[in-house]
């Protein structure tokens, strides 16, 4: 008997419902987590020379003079209306702040991930196909080195290496004005090169090693030998039979990388003064900007939950035996 | 197999196209979010300044507090008075200043013809409104400015170019206060100041209406701010076409940008970079005594009863003797620092008491002093004081100047006289929370290392240690009536009398040693081809000084 479309969607609906519950639980957890840190946005460390009256006034403005239960209730009601609140630090909507920071982070992460994937695919496939050869050893050594090198150090090396040729920091040259769209675009692309390259090299090592290992395993399977015996070309064997099966662990790794991208990019952002999510979170922690922190971690939670969901769906597509 | 060159070229082309198509939309999206399309000029006359330690915390003068925010307010808003390179107060919007015989009324003649950047006239009435509003709201929304309007009864503007400020009593800091108070356009800010004025602190003000020599043309939070010269300025036209601050998150990136000619000036340069930068003949390193003092403080509060020996001036003297401040300057600041024995930095020559000097290191004398108190060393090398080991907890904020090296060095040096110190680091808000403890009881710690800097008037350096600042700026819990009396006395004195009292306060403080000054960090900046800027200045913001417009008015490029 064939399943109805509704029945087929049931597992996905179940997963989505679980994702919503997890996100809500994390949102509530985060609310309490940030309030465990000493001090708040009206603290003397953040508002030096403030009189007790000013601190009281700021606490009132920020709602910090209310009970934790009342603050939580207000937060959840706000959240239910799709409102992430207003930043204590710059008094702008948290959603606007996060959107700007997220776009900046994506401008570095997306090209970086694509570059890393392309490099990993080329070198991983080559190394696996030529396993045991000098080039396999050399490529693995490079990948392991990239995997082991601290991202910040790598960024600094690239920074010094490219001094005078590529911009040292920031997302654009603030002093470049009235030069037209093309010049500004070129400026932005130049500013992206070092951060994107650094991020790509940081994540490349793990991608390459996982892909190579997985591919070596797959290439020793009986069905690959059978395919060769059938006289299929190497390209067809790789593309149709080996790579598709070998990609599964890499897909998991990509999902994990996207989920933890902030941890990865914060060091790169710090070296290249890149105003992305990592920087925004760091600033929010220092400012005890609860709405911003709650919003940022909610966003990260959604990204992790969604990337896991997408990974599971991709698994199911690549290997139909895997069900959601 | 990927061995065909042709195939490799095809693949490379595909990869290239794929990357470009992935990069472009994201870049354009990001570009739309934070691009710069209207900032001041480019090259030739636009001074580009970088900093990696700080940013503008807010463009709202009722909220913004840090150096770059204050420097921005200084250039975009009129101030009645300002400091010159000799640390003397001179006119800004005020052309002349008259002090009444009873020293309770200041009358200013202000410039005529100034315009706000939205075209409205700038008059003395704006100044009177600003002062009166701050006086009215000093316990609430305008509390940030409260110290600057101390004892002001009212301000009046009998004519558009005359301003009178009345004080309830002669006030030593009257001129310094007015030199620290930006004049705001009444027509913009008055609606927000109604009632309790809560909107004054929630207004973002990212397109400020000003009347100073430069106006903000583009501001992107945490990244940069650009200024262009303003032709409605009441003072001399600035020589630069514009200038801007670019904020970095790493010194390496900032210095790399300076070397590759992306910047003209780098501020707050780390001392460790100085020698390398000095070898570059195209750069001018300005490495001068600053205002930022690192101190070792003792918990002096009444509630500190766990280690009463730390309140004994002799124990403090022994610790002072044990610390080699010159070696701290060498190790921590690579030689870029100065010694001081008082909490007023030596660069404030008029106020610093030269008779209170830094205690030279003498380990033998320190050990003898502790021995004479009967605090003998145990088998583990740690002394015992009144039945308990001299084993102390030291708190410090991770952002303190020279931290953590300065802390490591002090801990090592104290170990040499049998004092064990466990150092705990935290961010600044957590540090303060730990220092004050619940209900400002100053419990749970013994020593602290932190740093502080104020302006050119000594009141900031003195008032931090008064009883009134317990739970406020007072980081040691020190409260001494005689010291407070000296502080109160100097605040109503003028001229040499005040200088004398300020110095007496420093002597009293040095006798009791609630803190030991470790060193004064130099202000270091590096510039390429910037002219007309005084070489000797204690401000880290050398060109754009937050206490004066004089530098930026005169600065030239090339």
PDB file of C-alpha atoms in Angstrom, chain A residues 153-260:
ATOM      1  CA  UNK A 153      48.153  32.637  13.754  1.00  0.00           C
ATOM      2  CA  UNK A 154      47.403  31.657  10.183  1.00  0.00           C
ATOM      3  CA  UNK A 155      45.495  34.917   9.733  1.00  0.00           C
ATOM      4  CA  UNK A 156      48.423  36.938  11.026  1.00  0.00           C
ATOM      5  CA  UNK A 157      50.877  35.138   8.746  1.00  0.00           C
ATOM      6  CA  UNK A 158      48.668  35.870   5.739  1.00  0.00           C
ATOM      7  CA  UNK A 159      48.254  39.453   6.937  1.00  0.00           C
ATOM      8  CA  UNK A 160      52.004  40.008   7.035  1.00  0.00           C
ATOM      9  CA  UNK A 161      52.556  38.117   3.801  1.00  0.00           C
ATOM     10  CA  UNK A 162      50.044  40.236   1.906  1.00  0.00           C
ATOM     11  CA  UNK A 163      51.020  43.573   3.440  1.00  0.00           C
ATOM     12  CA  UNK A 164      50.916  46.304   0.846  1.00  0.00           C
ATOM     13  CA  UNK A 165      49.053  44.095  -1.616  1.00  0.00           C
ATOM     14  CA  UNK A 166      45.772  43.477   0.156  1.00  0.00           C
ATOM     15  CA  UNK A 167      43.869  45.536   2.762  1.00  0.00           C
ATOM     16  CA  UNK A 168      44.821  44.789   6.348  1.00  0.00           C
ATOM     17  CA  UNK A 169      41.434  45.004   7.992  1.00  0.00           C
ATOM     18  CA  UNK A 170      37.807  45.979   7.891  1.00  0.00           C
ATOM     19  CA  UNK A 171      35.103  45.136   5.420  1.00  0.00           C
ATOM     20  CA  UNK A 172      35.811  48.108   3.158  1.00  0.00           C
ATOM     21  CA  UNK A 173      38.020  51.171   2.930  1.00  0.00           C
ATOM     22  CA  UNK A 174      36.104  53.836   4.871  1.00  0.00           C
ATOM     23  CA  UNK A 175      38.070  56.578   3.172  1.00  0.00           C
ATOM     24  CA  UNK A 176      37.213  55.484  -0.359  1.00  0.00           C
ATOM     25  CA  UNK A 177      34.440  57.763  -1.560  1.00  0.00           C
ATOM     26  CA  UNK A 178      32.781  58.825  -4.733  1.00  0.00           C
ATOM     27  CA  UNK A 179      34.730  56.329  -6.829  1.00  0.00           C
ATOM     28  CA  UNK A 180      31.713  54.539  -8.256  1.00  0.00           C
ATOM     29  CA  UNK A 181      30.157  51.120  -7.911  1.00  0.00           C
ATOM     30  CA  UNK A 182      32.911  49.162  -9.638  1.00  0.00           C
ATOM     31  CA  UNK A 183      35.697  50.605  -7.516  1.00  0.00           C
ATOM     32  CA  UNK A 184      33.704  50.013  -4.350  1.00  0.00           C
ATOM     33  CA  UNK A 185      32.940  46.450  -5.396  1.00  0.00           C
ATOM     34  CA  UNK A 186      36.604  45.843  -6.162  1.00  0.00           C
ATOM     35  CA  UNK A 187      37.493  47.309  -2.765  1.00  0.00           C
ATOM     36  CA  UNK A 188      35.061  45.000  -0.998  1.00  0.00           C
ATOM     37  CA  UNK A 189      36.316  41.947  -2.872  1.00  0.00           C
ATOM     38  CA  UNK A 190      39.897  42.877  -1.975  1.00  0.00           C
ATOM     39  CA  UNK A 191      38.924  43.166   1.676  1.00  0.00           C
ATOM     40  CA  UNK A 192      37.321  39.722   1.511  1.00  0.00           C
ATOM     41  CA  UNK A 193      40.331  37.867   0.159  1.00  0.00           C
ATOM     42  CA  UNK A 194      42.390  37.417   3.327  1.00  0.00           C
ATOM     43  CA  UNK A 195      39.536  36.645   5.766  1.00  0.00           C
ATOM     44  CA  UNK A 196      37.877  34.233   3.302  1.00  0.00           C
ATOM     45  CA  UNK A 197      41.175  32.531   2.521  1.00  0.00           C
ATOM     46  CA  UNK A 198      42.027  32.197   6.217  1.00  0.00           C
ATOM     47  CA  UNK A 199      38.627  30.728   7.014  1.00  0.00           C
ATOM     48  CA  UNK A 200      38.833  28.397   4.012  1.00  0.00           C
ATOM     49  CA  UNK A 201      42.242  27.089   5.052  1.00  0.00           C
ATOM     50  CA  UNK A 202      41.102  26.593   8.656  1.00  0.00           C
ATOM     51  CA  UNK A 203      38.208  24.352   7.659  1.00  0.00           C
ATOM     52  CA  UNK A 204      39.893  22.812   4.621  1.00  0.00           C
ATOM     53  CA  UNK A 205      42.124  20.428   6.597  1.00  0.00           C
ATOM     54  CA  UNK A 206      39.288  18.529   8.252  1.00  0.00           C
ATOM     55  CA  UNK A 207      37.232  18.418   5.041  1.00  0.00           C
ATOM     56  CA  UNK A 208      40.105  16.947   3.045  1.00  0.00           C
ATOM     57  CA  UNK A 209      41.080  14.338   5.632  1.00  0.00           C
ATOM     58  CA  UNK A 210      37.513  13.139   6.137  1.00  0.00           C
ATOM     59  CA  UNK A 211      36.808  12.971   2.417  1.00  0.00           C
ATOM     60  CA  UNK A 212      40.030  11.143   1.620  1.00  0.00           C
ATOM     61  CA  UNK A 213      39.545   8.583   4.380  1.00  0.00           C
ATOM     62  CA  UNK A 214      35.965   7.965   3.409  1.00  0.00           C
ATOM     63  CA  UNK A 215      36.839   7.689  -0.266  1.00  0.00           C
ATOM     64  CA  UNK A 216      39.723   5.277   0.371  1.00  0.00           C
ATOM     65  CA  UNK A 217      37.283   3.056   2.247  1.00  0.00           C
ATOM     66  CA  UNK A 218      34.693   3.249  -0.507  1.00  0.00           C
ATOM     67  CA  UNK A 219      37.214   2.578  -3.255  1.00  0.00           C
ATOM     68  CA  UNK A 220      38.108  -0.724  -1.627  1.00  0.00           C
ATOM     69  CA  UNK A 221      34.487  -1.921  -1.723  1.00  0.00           C
ATOM     70  CA  UNK A 222      33.592  -4.872  -3.928  1.00  0.00           C
ATOM     71  CA  UNK A 223      31.129  -2.887  -6.031  1.00  0.00           C
ATOM     72  CA  UNK A 224      33.924  -0.538  -7.136  1.00  0.00           C
ATOM     73  CA  UNK A 225      35.953  -3.541  -8.260  1.00  0.00           C
ATOM     74  CA  UNK A 226      32.870  -4.816 -10.070  1.00  0.00           C
ATOM     75  CA  UNK A 227      32.427  -1.445 -11.756  1.00  0.00           C
ATOM     76  CA  UNK A 228      36.026  -1.534 -12.921  1.00  0.00           C
ATOM     77  CA  UNK A 229      35.517  -5.065 -14.181  1.00  0.00           C
ATOM     78  CA  UNK A 230      32.537  -3.815 -16.159  1.00  0.00           C
ATOM     79  CA  UNK A 231      34.947  -1.472 -17.918  1.00  0.00           C
ATOM     80  CA  UNK A 232      33.476   1.790 -16.587  1.00  0.00           C
ATOM     81  CA  UNK A 233      35.727   4.813 -16.863  1.00  0.00           C
ATOM     82  CA  UNK A 234      37.512   6.096 -13.781  1.00  0.00           C
ATOM     83  CA  UNK A 235      35.512   9.287 -13.943  1.00  0.00           C
ATOM     84  CA  UNK A 236      32.198   7.450 -13.929  1.00  0.00           C
ATOM     85  CA  UNK A 237      33.326   5.131 -11.136  1.00  0.00           C
ATOM     86  CA  UNK A 238      34.351   8.123  -9.042  1.00  0.00           C
ATOM     87  CA  UNK A 239      31.346  10.297  -9.712  1.00  0.00           C
ATOM     88  CA  UNK A 240      28.557   7.719  -9.736  1.00  0.00           C
ATOM     89  CA  UNK A 241      29.730   5.066  -7.334  1.00  0.00           C
ATOM     90  CA  UNK A 242      32.533   6.188  -5.059  1.00  0.00           C
ATOM     91  CA  UNK A 243      32.055   9.888  -4.398  1.00  0.00           C
ATOM     92  CA  UNK A 244      28.357   9.775  -3.687  1.00  0.00           C
ATOM     93  CA  UNK A 245      28.868   7.201  -0.912  1.00  0.00           C
ATOM     94  CA  UNK A 246      32.018   8.835   0.372  1.00  0.00           C
ATOM     95  CA  UNK A 247      30.329  12.226   0.723  1.00  0.00           C
ATOM     96  CA  UNK A 248      28.139  11.234   3.666  1.00  0.00           C
ATOM     97  CA  UNK A 249      30.713  11.904   6.440  1.00  0.00           C
ATOM     98  CA  UNK A 250      31.693  15.154   4.715  1.00  0.00           C
ATOM     99  CA  UNK A 251      28.085  16.320   4.714  1.00  0.00           C
ATOM    100  CA  UNK A 252      27.936  15.691   8.456  1.00  0.00           C
ATOM    101  CA  UNK A 253      31.127  17.662   8.922  1.00  0.00           C
ATOM    102  CA  UNK A 254      29.825  20.587   6.863  1.00  0.00           C
ATOM    103  CA  UNK A 255      26.666  20.608   8.973  1.00  0.00           C
ATOM    104  CA  UNK A 256      28.745  20.682  12.149  1.00  0.00           C
ATOM    105  CA  UNK A 257      30.987  23.413  10.715  1.00  0.00           C
ATOM    106  CA  UNK A 258      28.018  25.626   9.872  1.00  0.00           C
ATOM    107  CA  UNK A 259      26.572  24.999  13.308  1.00  0.00           C
ATOM    108  CA  UNK A 260      29.752  26.058  15.021  1.00  0.00           C
TER     109      UNK A 260
END
